[in-house]
mmCIF file of C-alpha atoms and ligand atoms in Angstrom:
data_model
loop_
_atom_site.group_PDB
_atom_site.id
_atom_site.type_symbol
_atom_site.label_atom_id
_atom_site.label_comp_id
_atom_site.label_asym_id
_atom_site.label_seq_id
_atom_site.Cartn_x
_atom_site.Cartn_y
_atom_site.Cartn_z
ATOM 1 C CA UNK Y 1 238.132 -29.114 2.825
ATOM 2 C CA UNK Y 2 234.974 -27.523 5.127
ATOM 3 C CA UNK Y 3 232.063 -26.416 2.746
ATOM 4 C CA UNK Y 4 232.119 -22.804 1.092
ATOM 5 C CA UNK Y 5 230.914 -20.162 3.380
ATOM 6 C CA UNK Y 6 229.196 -17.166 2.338
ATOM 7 C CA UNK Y 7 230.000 -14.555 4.603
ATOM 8 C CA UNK Y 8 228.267 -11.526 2.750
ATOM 9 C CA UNK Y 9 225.383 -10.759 4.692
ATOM 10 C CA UNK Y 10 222.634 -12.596 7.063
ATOM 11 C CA UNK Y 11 220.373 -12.415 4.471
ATOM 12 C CA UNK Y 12 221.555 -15.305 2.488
ATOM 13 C CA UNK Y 13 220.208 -18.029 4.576
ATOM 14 C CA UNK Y 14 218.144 -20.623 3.676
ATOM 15 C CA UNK Y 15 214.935 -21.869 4.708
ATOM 16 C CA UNK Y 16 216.249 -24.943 7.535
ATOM 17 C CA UNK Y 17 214.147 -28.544 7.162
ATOM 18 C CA UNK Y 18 212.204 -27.747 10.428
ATOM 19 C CA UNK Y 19 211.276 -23.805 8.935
ATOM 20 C CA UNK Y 20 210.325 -25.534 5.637
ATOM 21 C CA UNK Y 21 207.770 -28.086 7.281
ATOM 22 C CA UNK Y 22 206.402 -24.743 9.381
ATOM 23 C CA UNK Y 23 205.885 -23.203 6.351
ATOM 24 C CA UNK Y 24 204.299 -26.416 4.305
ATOM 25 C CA UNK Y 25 201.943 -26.925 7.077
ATOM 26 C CA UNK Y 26 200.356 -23.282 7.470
ATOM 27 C CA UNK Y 27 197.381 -22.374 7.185
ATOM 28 C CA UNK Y 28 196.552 -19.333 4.862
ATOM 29 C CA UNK Y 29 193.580 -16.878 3.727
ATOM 30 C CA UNK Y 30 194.298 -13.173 2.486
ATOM 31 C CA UNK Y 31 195.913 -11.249 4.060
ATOM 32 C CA UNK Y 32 194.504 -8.239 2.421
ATOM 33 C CA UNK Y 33 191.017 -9.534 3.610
ATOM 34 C CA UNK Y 34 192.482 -10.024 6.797
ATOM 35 C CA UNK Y 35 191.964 -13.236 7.503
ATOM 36 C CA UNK Y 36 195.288 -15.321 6.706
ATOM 37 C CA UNK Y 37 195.831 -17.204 10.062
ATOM 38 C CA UNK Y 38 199.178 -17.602 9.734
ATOM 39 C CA UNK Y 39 199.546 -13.587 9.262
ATOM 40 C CA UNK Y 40 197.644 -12.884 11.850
ATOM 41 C CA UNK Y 41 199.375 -15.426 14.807
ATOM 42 C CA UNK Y 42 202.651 -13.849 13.780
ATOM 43 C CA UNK Y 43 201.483 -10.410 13.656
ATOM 44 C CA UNK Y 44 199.764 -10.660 17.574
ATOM 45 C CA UNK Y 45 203.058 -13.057 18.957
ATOM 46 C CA UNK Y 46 205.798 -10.377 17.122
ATOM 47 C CA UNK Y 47 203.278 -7.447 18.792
ATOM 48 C CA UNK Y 48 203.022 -9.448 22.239
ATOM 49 C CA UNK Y 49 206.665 -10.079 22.621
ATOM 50 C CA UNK Y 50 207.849 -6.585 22.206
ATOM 51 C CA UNK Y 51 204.654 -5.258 23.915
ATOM 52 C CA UNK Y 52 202.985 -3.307 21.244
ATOM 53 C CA UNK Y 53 198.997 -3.145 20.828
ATOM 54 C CA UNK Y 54 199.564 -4.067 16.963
ATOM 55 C CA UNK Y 55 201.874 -5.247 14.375
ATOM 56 C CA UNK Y 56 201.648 -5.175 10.495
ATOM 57 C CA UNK Y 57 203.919 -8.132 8.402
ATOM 58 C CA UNK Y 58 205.800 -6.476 5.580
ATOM 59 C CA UNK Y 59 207.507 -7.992 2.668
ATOM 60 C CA UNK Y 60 210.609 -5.996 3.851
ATOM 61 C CA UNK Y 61 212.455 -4.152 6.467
ATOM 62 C CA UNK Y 62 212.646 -1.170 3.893
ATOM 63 C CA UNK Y 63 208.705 -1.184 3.233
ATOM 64 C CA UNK Y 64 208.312 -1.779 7.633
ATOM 65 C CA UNK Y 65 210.283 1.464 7.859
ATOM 66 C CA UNK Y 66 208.719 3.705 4.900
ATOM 67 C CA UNK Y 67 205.496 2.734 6.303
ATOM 68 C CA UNK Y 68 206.576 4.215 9.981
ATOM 69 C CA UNK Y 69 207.603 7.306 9.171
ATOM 70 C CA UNK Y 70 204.912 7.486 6.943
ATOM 71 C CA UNK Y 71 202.431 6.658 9.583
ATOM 72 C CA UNK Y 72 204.702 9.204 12.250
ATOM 73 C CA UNK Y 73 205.013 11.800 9.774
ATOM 74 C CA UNK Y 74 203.022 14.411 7.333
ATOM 75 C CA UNK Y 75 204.271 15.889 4.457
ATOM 76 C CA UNK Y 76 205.851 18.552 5.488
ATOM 77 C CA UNK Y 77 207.424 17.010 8.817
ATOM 78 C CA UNK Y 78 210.964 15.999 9.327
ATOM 79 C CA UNK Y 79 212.662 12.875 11.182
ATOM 80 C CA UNK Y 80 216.153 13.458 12.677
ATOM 81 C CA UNK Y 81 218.124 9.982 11.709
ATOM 82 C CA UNK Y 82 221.889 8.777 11.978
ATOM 83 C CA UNK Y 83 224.142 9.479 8.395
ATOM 84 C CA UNK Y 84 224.637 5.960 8.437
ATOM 85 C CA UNK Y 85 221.553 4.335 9.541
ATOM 86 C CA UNK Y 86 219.709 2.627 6.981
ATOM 87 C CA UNK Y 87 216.351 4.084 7.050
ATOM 88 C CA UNK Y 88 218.425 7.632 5.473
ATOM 89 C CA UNK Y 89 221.253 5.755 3.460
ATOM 90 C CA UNK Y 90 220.266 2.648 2.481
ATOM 91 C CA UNK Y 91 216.691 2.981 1.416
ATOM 92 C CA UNK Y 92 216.828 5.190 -1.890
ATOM 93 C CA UNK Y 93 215.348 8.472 0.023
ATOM 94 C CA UNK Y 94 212.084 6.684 0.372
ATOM 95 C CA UNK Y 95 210.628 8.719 3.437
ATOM 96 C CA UNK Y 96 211.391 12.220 0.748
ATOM 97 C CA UNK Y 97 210.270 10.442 -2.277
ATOM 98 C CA UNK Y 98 206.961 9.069 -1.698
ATOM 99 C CA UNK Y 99 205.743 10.669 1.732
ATOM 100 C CA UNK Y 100 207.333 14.600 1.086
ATOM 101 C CA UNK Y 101 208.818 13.816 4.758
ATOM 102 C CA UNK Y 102 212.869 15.863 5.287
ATOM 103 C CA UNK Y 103 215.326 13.750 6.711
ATOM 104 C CA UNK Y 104 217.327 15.943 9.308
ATOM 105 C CA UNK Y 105 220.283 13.035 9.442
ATOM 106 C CA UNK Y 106 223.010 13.895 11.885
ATOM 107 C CA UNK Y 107 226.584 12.413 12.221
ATOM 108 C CA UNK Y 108 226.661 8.787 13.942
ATOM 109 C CA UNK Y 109 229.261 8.808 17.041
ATOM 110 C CA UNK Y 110 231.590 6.029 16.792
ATOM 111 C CA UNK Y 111 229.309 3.681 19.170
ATOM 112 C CA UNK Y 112 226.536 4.443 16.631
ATOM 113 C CA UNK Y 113 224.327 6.804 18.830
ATOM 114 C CA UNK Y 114 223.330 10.197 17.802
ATOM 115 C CA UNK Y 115 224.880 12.841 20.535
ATOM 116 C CA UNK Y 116 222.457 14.592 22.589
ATOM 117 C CA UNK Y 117 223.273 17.810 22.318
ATOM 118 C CA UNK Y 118 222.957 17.459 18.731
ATOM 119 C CA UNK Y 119 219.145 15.676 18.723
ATOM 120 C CA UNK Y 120 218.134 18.834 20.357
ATOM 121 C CA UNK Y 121 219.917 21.191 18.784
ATOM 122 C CA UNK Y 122 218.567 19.686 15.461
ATOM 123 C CA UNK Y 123 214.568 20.310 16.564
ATOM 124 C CA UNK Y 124 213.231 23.156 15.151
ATOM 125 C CA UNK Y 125 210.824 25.796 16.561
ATOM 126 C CA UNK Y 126 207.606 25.834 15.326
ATOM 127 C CA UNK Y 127 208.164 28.311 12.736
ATOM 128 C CA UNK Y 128 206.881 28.631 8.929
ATOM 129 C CA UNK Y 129 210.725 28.682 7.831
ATOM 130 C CA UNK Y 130 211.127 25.134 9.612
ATOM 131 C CA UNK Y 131 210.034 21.547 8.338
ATOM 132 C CA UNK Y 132 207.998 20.611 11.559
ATOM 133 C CA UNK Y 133 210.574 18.219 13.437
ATOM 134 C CA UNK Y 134 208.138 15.124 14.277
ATOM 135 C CA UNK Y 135 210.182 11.826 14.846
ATOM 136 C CA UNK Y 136 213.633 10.512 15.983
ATOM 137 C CA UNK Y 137 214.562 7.100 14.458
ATOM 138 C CA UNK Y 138 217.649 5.063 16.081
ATOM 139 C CA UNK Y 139 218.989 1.988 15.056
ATOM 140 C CA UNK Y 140 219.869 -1.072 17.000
ATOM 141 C CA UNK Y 141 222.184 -2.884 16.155
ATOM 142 C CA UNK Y 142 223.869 -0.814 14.262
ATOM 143 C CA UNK Y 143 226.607 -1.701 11.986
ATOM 144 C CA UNK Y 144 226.661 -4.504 14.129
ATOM 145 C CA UNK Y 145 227.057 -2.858 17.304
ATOM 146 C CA UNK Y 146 224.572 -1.993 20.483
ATOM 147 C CA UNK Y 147 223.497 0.448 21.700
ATOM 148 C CA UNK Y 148 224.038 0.931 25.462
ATOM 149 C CA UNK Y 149 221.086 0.851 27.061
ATOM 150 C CA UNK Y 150 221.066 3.639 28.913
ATOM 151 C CA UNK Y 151 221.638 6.001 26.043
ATOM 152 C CA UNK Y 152 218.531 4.515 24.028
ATOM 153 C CA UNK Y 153 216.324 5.561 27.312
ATOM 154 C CA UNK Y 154 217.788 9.323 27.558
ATOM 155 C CA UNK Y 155 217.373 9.521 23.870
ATOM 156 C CA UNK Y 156 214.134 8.434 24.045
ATOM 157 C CA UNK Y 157 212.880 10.478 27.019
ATOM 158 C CA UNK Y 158 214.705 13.579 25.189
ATOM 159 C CA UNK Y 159 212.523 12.797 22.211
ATOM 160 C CA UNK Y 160 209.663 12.737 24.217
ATOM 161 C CA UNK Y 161 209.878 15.710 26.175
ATOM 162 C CA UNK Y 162 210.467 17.452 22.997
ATOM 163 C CA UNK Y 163 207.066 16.560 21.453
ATOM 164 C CA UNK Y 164 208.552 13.805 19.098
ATOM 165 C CA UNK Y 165 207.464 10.114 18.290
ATOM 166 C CA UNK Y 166 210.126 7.706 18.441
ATOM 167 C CA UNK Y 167 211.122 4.844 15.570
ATOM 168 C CA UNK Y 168 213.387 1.925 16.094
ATOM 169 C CA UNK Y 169 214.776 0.202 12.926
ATOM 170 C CA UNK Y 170 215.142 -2.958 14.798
ATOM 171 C CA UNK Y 171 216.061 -4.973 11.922
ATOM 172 C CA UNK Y 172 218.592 -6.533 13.944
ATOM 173 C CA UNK Y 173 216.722 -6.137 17.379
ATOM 174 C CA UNK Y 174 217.429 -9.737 18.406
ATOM 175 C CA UNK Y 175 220.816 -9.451 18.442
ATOM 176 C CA UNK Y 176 220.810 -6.743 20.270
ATOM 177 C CA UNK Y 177 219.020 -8.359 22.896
ATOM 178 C CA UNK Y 178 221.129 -11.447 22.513
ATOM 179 C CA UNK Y 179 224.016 -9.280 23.185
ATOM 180 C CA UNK Y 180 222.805 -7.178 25.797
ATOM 181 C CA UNK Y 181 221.000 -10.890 27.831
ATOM 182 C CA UNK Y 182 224.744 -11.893 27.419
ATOM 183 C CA UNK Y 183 226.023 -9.080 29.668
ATOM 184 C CA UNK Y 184 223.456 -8.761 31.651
ATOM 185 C CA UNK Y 185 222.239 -12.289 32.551
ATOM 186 C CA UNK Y 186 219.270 -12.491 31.179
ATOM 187 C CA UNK Y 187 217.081 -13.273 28.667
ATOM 188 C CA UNK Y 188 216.838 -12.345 24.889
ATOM 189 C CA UNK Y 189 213.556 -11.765 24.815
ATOM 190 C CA UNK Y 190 213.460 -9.471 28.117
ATOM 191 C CA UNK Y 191 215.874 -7.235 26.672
ATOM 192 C CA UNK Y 192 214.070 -7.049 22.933
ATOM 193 C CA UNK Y 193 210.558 -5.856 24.288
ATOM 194 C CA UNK Y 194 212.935 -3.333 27.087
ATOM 195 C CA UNK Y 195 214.391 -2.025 24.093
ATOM 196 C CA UNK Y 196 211.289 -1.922 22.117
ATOM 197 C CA UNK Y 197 209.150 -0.198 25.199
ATOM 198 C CA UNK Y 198 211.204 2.858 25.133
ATOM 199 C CA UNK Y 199 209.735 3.830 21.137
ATOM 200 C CA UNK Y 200 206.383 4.423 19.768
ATOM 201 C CA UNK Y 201 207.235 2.023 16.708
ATOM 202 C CA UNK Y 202 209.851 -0.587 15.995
ATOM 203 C CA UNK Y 203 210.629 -2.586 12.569
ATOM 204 C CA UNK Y 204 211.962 -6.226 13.015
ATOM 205 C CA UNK Y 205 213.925 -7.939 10.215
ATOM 206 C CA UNK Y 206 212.967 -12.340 10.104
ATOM 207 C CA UNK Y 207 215.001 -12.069 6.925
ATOM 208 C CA UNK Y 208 218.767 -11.284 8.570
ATOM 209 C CA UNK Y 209 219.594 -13.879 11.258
ATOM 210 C CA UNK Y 210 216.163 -14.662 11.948
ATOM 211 C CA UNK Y 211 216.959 -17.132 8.974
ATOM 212 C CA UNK Y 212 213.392 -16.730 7.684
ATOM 213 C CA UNK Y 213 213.369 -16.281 3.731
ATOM 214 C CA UNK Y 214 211.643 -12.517 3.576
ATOM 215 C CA UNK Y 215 209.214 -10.147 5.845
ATOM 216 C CA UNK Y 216 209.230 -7.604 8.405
ATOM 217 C CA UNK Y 217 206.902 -6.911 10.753
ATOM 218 C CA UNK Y 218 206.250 -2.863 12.467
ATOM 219 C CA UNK Y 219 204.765 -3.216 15.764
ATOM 220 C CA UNK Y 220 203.248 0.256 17.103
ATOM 221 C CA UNK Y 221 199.600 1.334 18.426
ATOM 222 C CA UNK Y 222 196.856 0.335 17.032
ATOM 223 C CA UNK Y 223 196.172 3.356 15.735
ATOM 224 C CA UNK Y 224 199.356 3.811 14.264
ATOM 225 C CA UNK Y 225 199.767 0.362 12.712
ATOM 226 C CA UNK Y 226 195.887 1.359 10.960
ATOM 227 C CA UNK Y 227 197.420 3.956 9.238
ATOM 228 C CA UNK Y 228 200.900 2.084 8.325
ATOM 229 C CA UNK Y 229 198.229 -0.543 6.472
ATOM 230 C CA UNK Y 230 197.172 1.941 4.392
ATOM 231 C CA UNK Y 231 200.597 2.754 3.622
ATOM 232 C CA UNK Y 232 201.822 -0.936 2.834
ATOM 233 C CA UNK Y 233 199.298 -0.750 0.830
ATOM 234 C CA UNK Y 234 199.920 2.110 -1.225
ATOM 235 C CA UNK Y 235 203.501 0.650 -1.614
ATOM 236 C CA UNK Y 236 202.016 -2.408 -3.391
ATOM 237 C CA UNK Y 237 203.333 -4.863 0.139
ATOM 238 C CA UNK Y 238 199.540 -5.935 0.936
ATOM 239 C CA UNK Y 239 200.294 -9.627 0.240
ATOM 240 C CA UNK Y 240 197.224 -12.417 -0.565
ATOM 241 C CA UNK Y 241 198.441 -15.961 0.820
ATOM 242 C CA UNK Y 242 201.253 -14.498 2.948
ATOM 243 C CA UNK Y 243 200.779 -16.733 5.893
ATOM 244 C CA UNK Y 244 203.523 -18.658 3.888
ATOM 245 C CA UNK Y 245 206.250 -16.681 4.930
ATOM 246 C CA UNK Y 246 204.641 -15.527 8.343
ATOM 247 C CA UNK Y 247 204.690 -19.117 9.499
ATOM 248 C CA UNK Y 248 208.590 -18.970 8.215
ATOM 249 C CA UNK Y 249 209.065 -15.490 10.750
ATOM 250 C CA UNK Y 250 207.286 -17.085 13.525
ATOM 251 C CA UNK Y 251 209.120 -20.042 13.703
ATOM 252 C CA UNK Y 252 211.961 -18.401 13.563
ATOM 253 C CA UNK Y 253 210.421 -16.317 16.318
ATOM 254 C CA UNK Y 254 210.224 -20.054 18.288
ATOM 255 C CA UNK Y 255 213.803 -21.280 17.499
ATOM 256 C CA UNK Y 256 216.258 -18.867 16.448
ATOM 257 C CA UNK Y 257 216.415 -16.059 18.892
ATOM 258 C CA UNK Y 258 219.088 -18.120 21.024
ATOM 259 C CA UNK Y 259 220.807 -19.506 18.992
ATOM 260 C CA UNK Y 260 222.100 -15.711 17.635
ATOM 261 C CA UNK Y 261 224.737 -16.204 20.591
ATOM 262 C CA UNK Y 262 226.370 -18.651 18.059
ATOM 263 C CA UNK Y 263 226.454 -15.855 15.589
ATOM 264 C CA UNK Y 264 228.291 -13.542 18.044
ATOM 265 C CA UNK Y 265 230.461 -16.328 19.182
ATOM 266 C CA UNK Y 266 231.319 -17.323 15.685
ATOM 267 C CA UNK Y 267 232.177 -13.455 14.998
ATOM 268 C CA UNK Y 268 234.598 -13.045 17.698
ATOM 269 C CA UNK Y 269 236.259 -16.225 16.376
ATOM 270 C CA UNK Y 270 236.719 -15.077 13.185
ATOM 271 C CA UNK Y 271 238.137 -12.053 14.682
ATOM 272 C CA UNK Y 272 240.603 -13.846 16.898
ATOM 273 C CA UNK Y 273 242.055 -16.077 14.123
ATOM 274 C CA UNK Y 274 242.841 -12.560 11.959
ATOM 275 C CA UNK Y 275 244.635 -10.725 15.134
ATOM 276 C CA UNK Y 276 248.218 -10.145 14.728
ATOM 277 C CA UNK Y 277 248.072 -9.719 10.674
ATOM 278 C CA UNK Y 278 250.082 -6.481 10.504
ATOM 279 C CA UNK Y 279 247.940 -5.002 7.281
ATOM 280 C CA UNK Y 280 244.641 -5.579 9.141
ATOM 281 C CA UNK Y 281 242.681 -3.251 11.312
ATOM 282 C CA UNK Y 282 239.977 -5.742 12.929
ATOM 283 C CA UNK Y 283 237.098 -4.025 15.242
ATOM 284 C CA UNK Y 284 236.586 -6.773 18.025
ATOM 285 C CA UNK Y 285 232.705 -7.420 17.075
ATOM 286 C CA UNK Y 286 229.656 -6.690 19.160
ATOM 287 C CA UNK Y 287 227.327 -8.880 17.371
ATOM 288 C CA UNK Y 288 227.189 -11.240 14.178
ATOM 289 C CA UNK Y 289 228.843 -8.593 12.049
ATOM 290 C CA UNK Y 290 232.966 -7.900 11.685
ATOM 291 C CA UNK Y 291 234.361 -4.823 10.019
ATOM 292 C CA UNK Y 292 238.125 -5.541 9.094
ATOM 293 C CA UNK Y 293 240.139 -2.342 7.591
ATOM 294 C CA UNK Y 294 243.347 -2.733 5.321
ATOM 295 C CA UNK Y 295 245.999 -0.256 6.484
ATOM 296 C CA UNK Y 296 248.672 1.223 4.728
ATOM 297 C CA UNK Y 297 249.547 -0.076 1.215
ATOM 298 C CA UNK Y 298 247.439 -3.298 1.737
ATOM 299 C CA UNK Y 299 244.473 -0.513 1.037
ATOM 300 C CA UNK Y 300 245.023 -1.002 -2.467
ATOM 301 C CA UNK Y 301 244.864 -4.634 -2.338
ATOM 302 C CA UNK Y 302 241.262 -5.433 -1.237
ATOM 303 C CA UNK Y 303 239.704 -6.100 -4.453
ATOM 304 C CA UNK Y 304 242.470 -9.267 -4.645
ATOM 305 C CA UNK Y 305 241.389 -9.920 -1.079
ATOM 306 C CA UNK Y 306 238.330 -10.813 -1.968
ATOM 307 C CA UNK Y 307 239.109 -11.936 -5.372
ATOM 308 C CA UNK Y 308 241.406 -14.691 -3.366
ATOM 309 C CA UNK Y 309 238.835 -15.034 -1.028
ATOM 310 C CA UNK Y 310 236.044 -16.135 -3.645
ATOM 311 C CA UNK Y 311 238.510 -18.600 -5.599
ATOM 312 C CA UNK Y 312 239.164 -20.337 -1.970
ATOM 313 C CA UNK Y 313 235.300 -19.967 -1.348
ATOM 314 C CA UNK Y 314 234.664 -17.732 0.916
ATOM 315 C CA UNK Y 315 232.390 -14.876 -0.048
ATOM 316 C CA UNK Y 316 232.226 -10.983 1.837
ATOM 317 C CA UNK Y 317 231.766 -7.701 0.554
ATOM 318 C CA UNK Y 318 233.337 -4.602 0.966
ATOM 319 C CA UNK Y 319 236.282 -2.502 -0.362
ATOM 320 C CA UNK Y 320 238.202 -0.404 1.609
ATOM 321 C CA UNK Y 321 236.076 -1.628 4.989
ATOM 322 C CA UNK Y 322 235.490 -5.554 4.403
ATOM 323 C CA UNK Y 323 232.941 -6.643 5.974
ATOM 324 C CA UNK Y 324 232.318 -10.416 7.335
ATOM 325 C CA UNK Y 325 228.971 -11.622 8.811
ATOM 326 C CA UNK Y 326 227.619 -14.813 10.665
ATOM 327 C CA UNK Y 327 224.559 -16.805 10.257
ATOM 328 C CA UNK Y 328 222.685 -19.545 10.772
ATOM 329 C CA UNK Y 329 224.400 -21.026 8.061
ATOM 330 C CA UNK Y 330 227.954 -20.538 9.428
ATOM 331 C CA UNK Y 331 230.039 -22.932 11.385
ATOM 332 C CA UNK Y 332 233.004 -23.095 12.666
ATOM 333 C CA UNK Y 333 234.518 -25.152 9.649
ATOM 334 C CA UNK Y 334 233.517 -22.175 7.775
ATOM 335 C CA UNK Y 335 234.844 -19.655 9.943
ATOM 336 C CA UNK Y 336 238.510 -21.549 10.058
ATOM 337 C CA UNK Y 337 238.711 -21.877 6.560
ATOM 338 C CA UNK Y 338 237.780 -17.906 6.138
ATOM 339 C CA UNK Y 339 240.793 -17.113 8.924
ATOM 340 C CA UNK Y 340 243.142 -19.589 6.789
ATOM 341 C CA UNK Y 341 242.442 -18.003 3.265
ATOM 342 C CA UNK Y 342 242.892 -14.794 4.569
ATOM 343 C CA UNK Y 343 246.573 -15.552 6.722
ATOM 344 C CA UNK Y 344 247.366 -17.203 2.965
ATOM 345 C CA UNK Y 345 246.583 -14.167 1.433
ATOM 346 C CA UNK Y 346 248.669 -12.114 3.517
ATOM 347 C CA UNK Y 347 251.370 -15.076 3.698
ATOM 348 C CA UNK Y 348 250.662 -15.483 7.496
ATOM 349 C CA UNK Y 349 251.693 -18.873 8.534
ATOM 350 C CA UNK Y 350 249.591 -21.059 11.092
ATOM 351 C CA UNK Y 351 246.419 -20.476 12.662
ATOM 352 C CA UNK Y 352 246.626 -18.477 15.789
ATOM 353 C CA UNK Y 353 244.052 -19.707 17.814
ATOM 354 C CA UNK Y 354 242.683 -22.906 19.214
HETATM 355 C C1 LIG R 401 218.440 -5.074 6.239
HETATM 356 C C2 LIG R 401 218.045 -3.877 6.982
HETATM 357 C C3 LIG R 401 216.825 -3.240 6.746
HETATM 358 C C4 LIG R 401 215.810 -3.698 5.747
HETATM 359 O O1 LIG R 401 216.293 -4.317 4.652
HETATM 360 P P1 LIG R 401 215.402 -5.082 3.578
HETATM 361 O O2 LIG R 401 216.435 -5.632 2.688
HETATM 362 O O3 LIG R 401 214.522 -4.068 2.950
HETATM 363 O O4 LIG R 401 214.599 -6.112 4.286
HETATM 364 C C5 LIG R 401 216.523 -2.146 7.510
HETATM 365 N N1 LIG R 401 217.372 -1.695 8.449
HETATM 366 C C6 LIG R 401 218.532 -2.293 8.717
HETATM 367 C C7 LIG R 401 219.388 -1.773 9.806
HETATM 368 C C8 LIG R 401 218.908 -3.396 7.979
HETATM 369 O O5 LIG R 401 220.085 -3.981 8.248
#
């Protein structure tokens, strides 16, 4: 029997042998003095490769996009946002709590964009009544999908006609561009910075399948990324001896952007080898990350789904939506022995793929 695999998230990764010796080897100083070497070559390669004047290193994607719209946004001010991107839902209101800064979220469309019609409708005149409408944040990838590329540029010209700056949470940004080099024949890192060139500011995850143990960095101006340090600052993310885990992001940086198309590969497979069980729903993935629904009465039985899938060792998360994603330390052992616990489950016979 292949390994457990932990399917929850592309967080869980560990450090590999080659991102451990990176790490053992760097050289450090403090950070908060500005002079931790290892900080500061990830800080101008991240900035460089998405063509940025500046980048800050964060502990975490969460503090990277606090201190944007932060460093966007007065108190007062407003950012329009997707319901379901993470820098509204899944960061605990941070932008209202500590900067006094109104999210204006509006409804995702299926494809995860925000409609047009609907960014503009949602900026508000200048006007004593209004929060002052000051930033649009997108996402990419979003719940594991991309976004097309032309839609990020006419958002992102609509923004800027309009008067507003424009934030990418780009925690998965390298997947994206994995993805979108796929279709388009070229290279991952050609897409990431034309991605990243249409925004003001854009937040990059190492932690998800970057494989790198923690930190985010925000590239912007230099201006801009002044005025995020003070912010990381406030927020208690100002880290001494960090170049520890910068020297973990930049090899990952070096090493792992390619190899994401395993990730995507991986996904597709798993979502191939669960086709044809009548009680799932499976969205053919995008990316690294597969949403599978339970229709009909099977609804009521994904808490034993996962249940069964934990005692045959495979971890995921999710109730009614489960949710299955790929990572560096995935293979395709892994991936078979997810499809065959979940065709036991369902009483499924054989495997349907090669
Ligand atoms: C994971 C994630 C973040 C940041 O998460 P942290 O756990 O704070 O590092 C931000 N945005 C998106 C889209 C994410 O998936």
């Amino acid at each position: 029997m292949s390994a457990p695999v932990d399917l929850r998230s592309d967080t869980v990764t560990q450090p590999t042998a080659g991102m451990r010796a990176a790490m053992a080897a760097a050289p450090l100083g403090d950070d908060v003095f500005g002079d931790d070497p290892s900080v500061n070559a990830l800080q101008d390669k991240i900035a460089a490769m998405l063509g940025f004047e500046a980048a800050l290193f964060v502990p975490t994607g969460t503090q990277g996009n606090l201190c944007a719209i932060l460093a966007h946004c007065q108190r007062g001010d407003e950012y329009i946002v997707g319901q379901m991107q993470h820098c509204y839902r899944w960061e605990g209101g941070g932008a209202a709590v500590f900067g006094s800064v109104q999210p204006q979220p509006l409804d995702n469309q299926a494809d995860g964009s925000l409609a047009l019609a609907q960014i503009e409708a949602a900026i508000k005149p200048d006007d004593p009544h209004f929060a002052r409408t000051r930033l649009l944040a997108l996402e990419n990838t979003i719940g594991g999908k991309l976004l097309p590329m032309a839609y990020v540029e006419q958002a992102t010209q609509l923004a800027q006609r309009k008067g507003l700056s424009r934030h990418l949470d780009g925690a998965r940004l390298f997947n994206a561009a994995v993805a979108q080099a796929a279709q388009a024949g070229s290279d991952p890192r050609a897409e990431a910075r034309r991605i990243a060139q249409c925004f003001d500011s854009v937040s990059v995850c190492f932690s998800k399948g970057l494989g790198a143990p923690a930190g985010s960095a925000l590239c912007g101006s230099r201006e801009l990324i002044a005025r995020a340090r003070r912010i990381r600052k406030m927020a208690g993310g100002a880290m001494r001896q960090a170049g520890f885990i910068a020297a973990a992001a930049s090899y990952a940086l070096d090493h792992h952007i390619d190899r994401l198309a395993e990730d995507h590969a991986l996904a597709r497979r798993l979502a191939e080898g669960l086709g044809g069980i009548a009680e799932l729903q499976v969205e053919p993935p995008q990316t690294n990350i597969l949403f599978v629904d339970l229709v009909g009465p099977a609804q009521e039985r994904s808490a034993a789904l996962l249940d069964h899938l934990a005692r045959e060792g495979v971890q995921a998360t999710g109730l009614y939506r489960l949710r299955f994603v790929t990572h560096l330390d995935v293979d395709a052992a892994g991936v078979e022995r997810a499809v065959a616990a979940i065709r036991r489950f369902f009483q499924v016979s054989g495997t349907r793929h090669a």
